[in-house]
PDB file of C-alpha atoms in Angstrom:
ATOM      1  CA  UNK B  24     100.745 127.393 120.792  1.00  0.00           C
ATOM      2  CA  UNK B  25     101.340 124.308 122.936  1.00  0.00           C
ATOM      3  CA  UNK B  26      97.597 123.832 123.510  1.00  0.00           C
ATOM      4  CA  UNK B  27      96.974 123.981 119.756  1.00  0.00           C
ATOM      5  CA  UNK B  28      99.661 121.365 119.147  1.00  0.00           C
ATOM      6  CA  UNK B  29      98.187 119.098 121.819  1.00  0.00           C
ATOM      7  CA  UNK B  30      94.744 119.507 120.275  1.00  0.00           C
ATOM      8  CA  UNK B  31      96.044 118.641 116.791  1.00  0.00           C
ATOM      9  CA  UNK B  32      98.002 115.641 118.118  1.00  0.00           C
ATOM     10  CA  UNK B  33      94.954 114.414 120.042  1.00  0.00           C
ATOM     11  CA  UNK B  34      92.777 114.626 116.946  1.00  0.00           C
ATOM     12  CA  UNK B  35      95.427 112.874 114.835  1.00  0.00           C
ATOM     13  CA  UNK B  36      95.548 109.931 117.268  1.00  0.00           C
ATOM     14  CA  UNK B  37      91.787 109.772 117.847  1.00  0.00           C
ATOM     15  CA  UNK B  38      90.964 108.791 114.246  1.00  0.00           C
ATOM     16  CA  UNK B  39      93.176 105.667 114.051  1.00  0.00           C
ATOM     17  CA  UNK B  40      92.244 104.621 117.590  1.00  0.00           C
ATOM     18  CA  UNK B  41      88.508 104.886 116.892  1.00  0.00           C
ATOM     19  CA  UNK B  42      89.007 102.983 113.605  1.00  0.00           C
ATOM     20  CA  UNK B  43      90.956 100.259 115.432  1.00  0.00           C
ATOM     21  CA  UNK B  44      88.230  99.956 118.083  1.00  0.00           C
ATOM     22  CA  UNK B  45      85.539  99.671 115.396  1.00  0.00           C
ATOM     23  CA  UNK B  46      87.511  96.973 113.589  1.00  0.00           C
ATOM     24  CA  UNK B  47      87.939  95.083 116.880  1.00  0.00           C
ATOM     25  CA  UNK B  48      84.182  95.176 117.466  1.00  0.00           C
ATOM     26  CA  UNK B  49      83.562  93.982 113.903  1.00  0.00           C
ATOM     27  CA  UNK B  50      86.086  91.172 114.390  1.00  0.00           C
ATOM     28  CA  UNK B  51      84.410  89.998 117.611  1.00  0.00           C
ATOM     29  CA  UNK B  52      80.969  90.038 116.004  1.00  0.00           C
ATOM     30  CA  UNK B  53      82.211  88.337 112.822  1.00  0.00           C
ATOM     31  CA  UNK B  54      83.802  85.568 114.908  1.00  0.00           C
ATOM     32  CA  UNK B  55      80.533  84.981 116.750  1.00  0.00           C
ATOM     33  CA  UNK B  56      78.558  84.929 113.488  1.00  0.00           C
ATOM     34  CA  UNK B  57      81.160  82.540 112.038  1.00  0.00           C
ATOM     35  CA  UNK B  58      80.341  79.960 114.712  1.00  0.00           C
ATOM     36  CA  UNK B  59      83.263  81.170 116.845  1.00  0.00           C
ATOM     37  CA  UNK B  60      85.870  80.687 114.130  1.00  0.00           C
ATOM     38  CA  UNK B  61      88.526  83.381 114.352  1.00  0.00           C
ATOM     39  CA  UNK B  62      87.741  86.345 112.133  1.00  0.00           C
ATOM     40  CA  UNK B  63      89.682  89.534 111.675  1.00  0.00           C
ATOM     41  CA  UNK B  64      88.039  92.558 110.025  1.00  0.00           C
ATOM     42  CA  UNK B  65      89.961  95.383 108.404  1.00  0.00           C
ATOM     43  CA  UNK B  66      88.419  98.507 106.915  1.00  0.00           C
ATOM     44  CA  UNK B  67      90.543  99.652 103.991  1.00  0.00           C
ATOM     45  CA  UNK B  68      91.671 103.238 103.922  1.00  0.00           C
ATOM     46  CA  UNK B  69      92.172 105.042 100.616  1.00  0.00           C
ATOM     47  CA  UNK B  70      95.875 104.168 100.916  1.00  0.00           C
ATOM     48  CA  UNK B  71      95.148 100.466 101.627  1.00  0.00           C
ATOM     49  CA  UNK B  72      92.908 100.298  98.575  1.00  0.00           C
ATOM     50  CA  UNK B  73      95.892 101.031  96.322  1.00  0.00           C
ATOM     51  CA  UNK B  74      97.338  97.643  97.281  1.00  0.00           C
ATOM     52  CA  UNK B  75      94.063  95.679  97.376  1.00  0.00           C
ATOM     53  CA  UNK B  76      93.606  93.343  94.417  1.00  0.00           C
ATOM     54  CA  UNK B  77      89.846  93.223  95.144  1.00  0.00           C
ATOM     55  CA  UNK B  78      89.212  96.950  95.498  1.00  0.00           C
ATOM     56  CA  UNK B  79      86.324  96.711  93.019  1.00  0.00           C
ATOM     57  CA  UNK B  80      84.144  94.761  95.487  1.00  0.00           C
ATOM     58  CA  UNK B  81      82.515  96.031  98.684  1.00  0.00           C
ATOM     59  CA  UNK B  82      84.250  93.395 100.764  1.00  0.00           C
ATOM     60  CA  UNK B  83      86.086  90.120 100.552  1.00  0.00           C
ATOM     61  CA  UNK B  84      87.114  87.376 102.926  1.00  0.00           C
ATOM     62  CA  UNK B  85      89.451  84.434 103.049  1.00  0.00           C
ATOM     63  CA  UNK B  86      87.529  81.359 104.270  1.00  0.00           C
ATOM     64  CA  UNK B  87      90.777  79.663 105.277  1.00  0.00           C
ATOM     65  CA  UNK B  88      92.210  82.449 107.449  1.00  0.00           C
ATOM     66  CA  UNK B  89      89.056  84.324 108.480  1.00  0.00           C
ATOM     67  CA  UNK B  90      90.515  87.623 107.263  1.00  0.00           C
ATOM     68  CA  UNK B  91      87.808  90.040 106.139  1.00  0.00           C
ATOM     69  CA  UNK B  92      88.404  93.296 104.286  1.00  0.00           C
ATOM     70  CA  UNK B  93      85.710  95.886 103.717  1.00  0.00           C
ATOM     71  CA  UNK B  94      86.280  98.937 101.561  1.00  0.00           C
ATOM     72  CA  UNK B  95      86.322 102.243 103.430  1.00  0.00           C
ATOM     73  CA  UNK B  96      83.048 103.567 102.031  1.00  0.00           C
ATOM     74  CA  UNK B  97      81.192 100.421 103.156  1.00  0.00           C
ATOM     75  CA  UNK B  98      82.682 100.585 106.648  1.00  0.00           C
ATOM     76  CA  UNK B  99      81.613 104.229 106.821  1.00  0.00           C
ATOM     77  CA  UNK B 100      78.085 103.256 105.728  1.00  0.00           C
ATOM     78  CA  UNK B 101      78.029 100.507 108.371  1.00  0.00           C
ATOM     79  CA  UNK B 102      79.016 103.036 111.039  1.00  0.00           C
ATOM     80  CA  UNK B 103      76.182 105.290 109.847  1.00  0.00           C
ATOM     81  CA  UNK B 104      73.737 102.368 109.900  1.00  0.00           C
ATOM     82  CA  UNK B 105      74.623 101.438 113.475  1.00  0.00           C
ATOM     83  CA  UNK B 106      74.274 105.089 114.513  1.00  0.00           C
ATOM     84  CA  UNK B 107      70.782 105.559 113.050  1.00  0.00           C
ATOM     85  CA  UNK B 108      69.078 102.324 111.912  1.00  0.00           C
ATOM     86  CA  UNK B 109      65.670 103.999 112.152  1.00  0.00           C
ATOM     87  CA  UNK B 110      66.444 106.182 109.136  1.00  0.00           C
ATOM     88  CA  UNK B 111      68.883 103.985 107.227  1.00  0.00           C
ATOM     89  CA  UNK B 112      69.120 104.341 103.470  1.00  0.00           C
ATOM     90  CA  UNK B 113      69.583 101.396 101.103  1.00  0.00           C
ATOM     91  CA  UNK B 114      73.391 101.677 101.018  1.00  0.00           C
ATOM     92  CA  UNK B 115      73.543 101.564 104.819  1.00  0.00           C
ATOM     93  CA  UNK B 116      71.233  98.542 104.887  1.00  0.00           C
ATOM     94  CA  UNK B 117      73.425  96.936 102.220  1.00  0.00           C
ATOM     95  CA  UNK B 118      76.590  97.675 104.275  1.00  0.00           C
ATOM     96  CA  UNK B 119      75.280  95.509 107.117  1.00  0.00           C
ATOM     97  CA  UNK B 120      74.658  92.739 104.578  1.00  0.00           C
ATOM     98  CA  UNK B 121      78.213  93.037 103.242  1.00  0.00           C
ATOM     99  CA  UNK B 122      79.590  92.580 106.749  1.00  0.00           C
ATOM    100  CA  UNK B 123      77.426  89.536 107.512  1.00  0.00           C
ATOM    101  CA  UNK B 124      78.104  88.027 104.070  1.00  0.00           C
ATOM    102  CA  UNK B 125      81.862  88.238 104.619  1.00  0.00           C
ATOM    103  CA  UNK B 126      81.475  86.744 108.102  1.00  0.00           C
ATOM    104  CA  UNK B 127      79.807  83.730 106.459  1.00  0.00           C
ATOM    105  CA  UNK B 128      82.856  83.371 104.220  1.00  0.00           C
ATOM    106  CA  UNK B 129      85.056  83.512 107.336  1.00  0.00           C
ATOM    107  CA  UNK B 130      82.895  80.680 108.640  1.00  0.00           C
ATOM    108  CA  UNK B 131      84.211  78.608 105.739  1.00  0.00           C
ATOM    109  CA  UNK B 132      81.593  78.945 103.009  1.00  0.00           C
ATOM    110  CA  UNK B 133      82.827  79.435  99.437  1.00  0.00           C
ATOM    111  CA  UNK B 134      79.573  79.318  97.427  1.00  0.00           C
ATOM    112  CA  UNK B 135      78.368  82.908  96.935  1.00  0.00           C
ATOM    113  CA  UNK B 136      74.614  82.217  96.728  1.00  0.00           C
ATOM    114  CA  UNK B 137      74.726  79.981  99.789  1.00  0.00           C
ATOM    115  CA  UNK B 138      76.875  82.537 101.627  1.00  0.00           C
ATOM    116  CA  UNK B 139      74.378  85.323 100.957  1.00  0.00           C
ATOM    117  CA  UNK B 140      71.441  83.195 102.071  1.00  0.00           C
ATOM    118  CA  UNK B 141      73.275  82.242 105.272  1.00  0.00           C
ATOM    119  CA  UNK B 142      73.930  85.930 105.862  1.00  0.00           C
ATOM    120  CA  UNK B 143      70.270  86.828 105.396  1.00  0.00           C
ATOM    121  CA  UNK B 144      69.224  84.159 107.871  1.00  0.00           C
ATOM    122  CA  UNK B 145      71.592  85.580 110.506  1.00  0.00           C
ATOM    123  CA  UNK B 146      70.814  89.238 109.910  1.00  0.00           C
ATOM    124  CA  UNK B 147      68.515  89.765 112.927  1.00  0.00           C
ATOM    125  CA  UNK B 148      71.079  87.995 115.126  1.00  0.00           C
ATOM    126  CA  UNK B 149      73.831  90.258 113.780  1.00  0.00           C
ATOM    127  CA  UNK B 150      71.815  93.420 114.223  1.00  0.00           C
ATOM    128  CA  UNK B 151      71.106  92.524 117.849  1.00  0.00           C
ATOM    129  CA  UNK B 152      74.856  92.138 118.375  1.00  0.00           C
ATOM    130  CA  UNK B 153      75.260  95.758 117.280  1.00  0.00           C
ATOM    131  CA  UNK B 154      72.476  96.881 119.604  1.00  0.00           C
ATOM    132  CA  UNK B 155      69.959  97.610 116.842  1.00  0.00           C
ATOM    133  CA  UNK B 156      66.419  97.558 118.296  1.00  0.00           C
ATOM    134  CA  UNK B 157      64.300  94.669 116.938  1.00  0.00           C
ATOM    135  CA  UNK B 158      61.731  96.986 115.383  1.00  0.00           C
ATOM    136  CA  UNK B 159      64.349  98.579 113.109  1.00  0.00           C
ATOM    137  CA  UNK B 160      66.262  95.341 112.583  1.00  0.00           C
ATOM    138  CA  UNK B 161      63.117  93.649 111.287  1.00  0.00           C
ATOM    139  CA  UNK B 162      62.083  96.625 109.152  1.00  0.00           C
ATOM    140  CA  UNK B 163      65.515  96.875 107.524  1.00  0.00           C
ATOM    141  CA  UNK B 164      65.873  93.109 107.131  1.00  0.00           C
ATOM    142  CA  UNK B 165      62.509  92.985 105.359  1.00  0.00           C
ATOM    143  CA  UNK B 166      63.617  95.824 103.096  1.00  0.00           C
ATOM    144  CA  UNK B 167      66.836  94.015 102.279  1.00  0.00           C
ATOM    145  CA  UNK B 168      65.218  90.628 101.671  1.00  0.00           C
ATOM    146  CA  UNK B 169      62.209  91.856  99.676  1.00  0.00           C
ATOM    147  CA  UNK B 170      63.683  94.801  97.750  1.00  0.00           C
ATOM    148  CA  UNK B 171      67.494  94.765  97.691  1.00  0.00           C
ATOM    149  CA  UNK B 172      68.327  91.045  97.754  1.00  0.00           C
ATOM    150  CA  UNK B 173      66.459  90.257  94.493  1.00  0.00           C
ATOM    151  CA  UNK B 174      68.871  92.724  92.812  1.00  0.00           C
ATOM    152  CA  UNK B 175      71.926  91.030  94.373  1.00  0.00           C
ATOM    153  CA  UNK B 176      74.238  89.178  91.975  1.00  0.00           C
ATOM    154  CA  UNK B 177      74.082  86.184  94.353  1.00  0.00           C
ATOM    155  CA  UNK B 178      70.285  86.080  94.471  1.00  0.00           C
ATOM    156  CA  UNK B 179      68.799  82.582  94.651  1.00  0.00           C
ATOM    157  CA  UNK B 180      65.140  81.577  94.564  1.00  0.00           C
ATOM    158  CA  UNK B 181      66.188  78.766  96.922  1.00  0.00           C
ATOM    159  CA  UNK B 182      66.747  81.311  99.692  1.00  0.00           C
ATOM    160  CA  UNK B 183      63.224  81.325 101.062  1.00  0.00           C
ATOM    161  CA  UNK B 184      61.259  79.945 103.996  1.00  0.00           C
ATOM    162  CA  UNK B 185      60.423  76.536 102.501  1.00  0.00           C
ATOM    163  CA  UNK B 186      63.319  76.210 100.043  1.00  0.00           C
ATOM    164  CA  UNK B 187      66.622  74.324  99.886  1.00  0.00           C
ATOM    165  CA  UNK B 188      68.949  76.996 101.337  1.00  0.00           C
ATOM    166  CA  UNK B 189      66.854  77.546 104.476  1.00  0.00           C
ATOM    167  CA  UNK B 190      68.877  76.322 107.449  1.00  0.00           C
ATOM    168  CA  UNK B 191      65.802  76.464 109.681  1.00  0.00           C
ATOM    169  CA  UNK B 192      67.561  78.417 112.401  1.00  0.00           C
ATOM    170  CA  UNK B 193      65.536  79.257 115.487  1.00  0.00           C
ATOM    171  CA  UNK B 194      66.166  82.971 114.991  1.00  0.00           C
ATOM    172  CA  UNK B 195      66.245  82.974 111.192  1.00  0.00           C
ATOM    173  CA  UNK B 196      65.461  86.155 109.321  1.00  0.00           C
ATOM    174  CA  UNK B 197      63.574  84.219 106.626  1.00  0.00           C
ATOM    175  CA  UNK B 198      59.819  84.038 106.643  1.00  0.00           C
ATOM    176  CA  UNK B 199      58.671  86.773 108.982  1.00  0.00           C
ATOM    177  CA  UNK B 200      56.680  89.856 108.073  1.00  0.00           C
TER     178      UNK B 200
END
């Protein structure tokens, strides 16, 4: 009986601890992507979502405070993406984009189209931070940019190699095949 109780208690504490550790990793990576501005990532639970005024979006961020909130399903998809980028589906690929997009807001950007383009340009950098091998990072970034991004509500034709929103970063995700 005591062993069963210890097992149940261990399982009950493992879930919030693993969630907290994941959020800490996301916060560190978001801060780095946000040019070292403080960022704090929280993955909403079903209970948190009850009190979230922006529950209808995948994620949201406050550019002034650096607070980022991602809905539970998108955090779960991001976990899945990190675990198996070689066989990621479109929702998992999109989850990585949501995270990077919100990190760009934490960096201080308010304009949605510009934010999304900044996120695309930093996608390879972000994927490396999560330990995603370059081969899969490039494959999934190409899929996002060429197939999913044109469907994005923040799509801009100016987010291209020789266009206005290109920041010309040394490790930019724009313009490679």
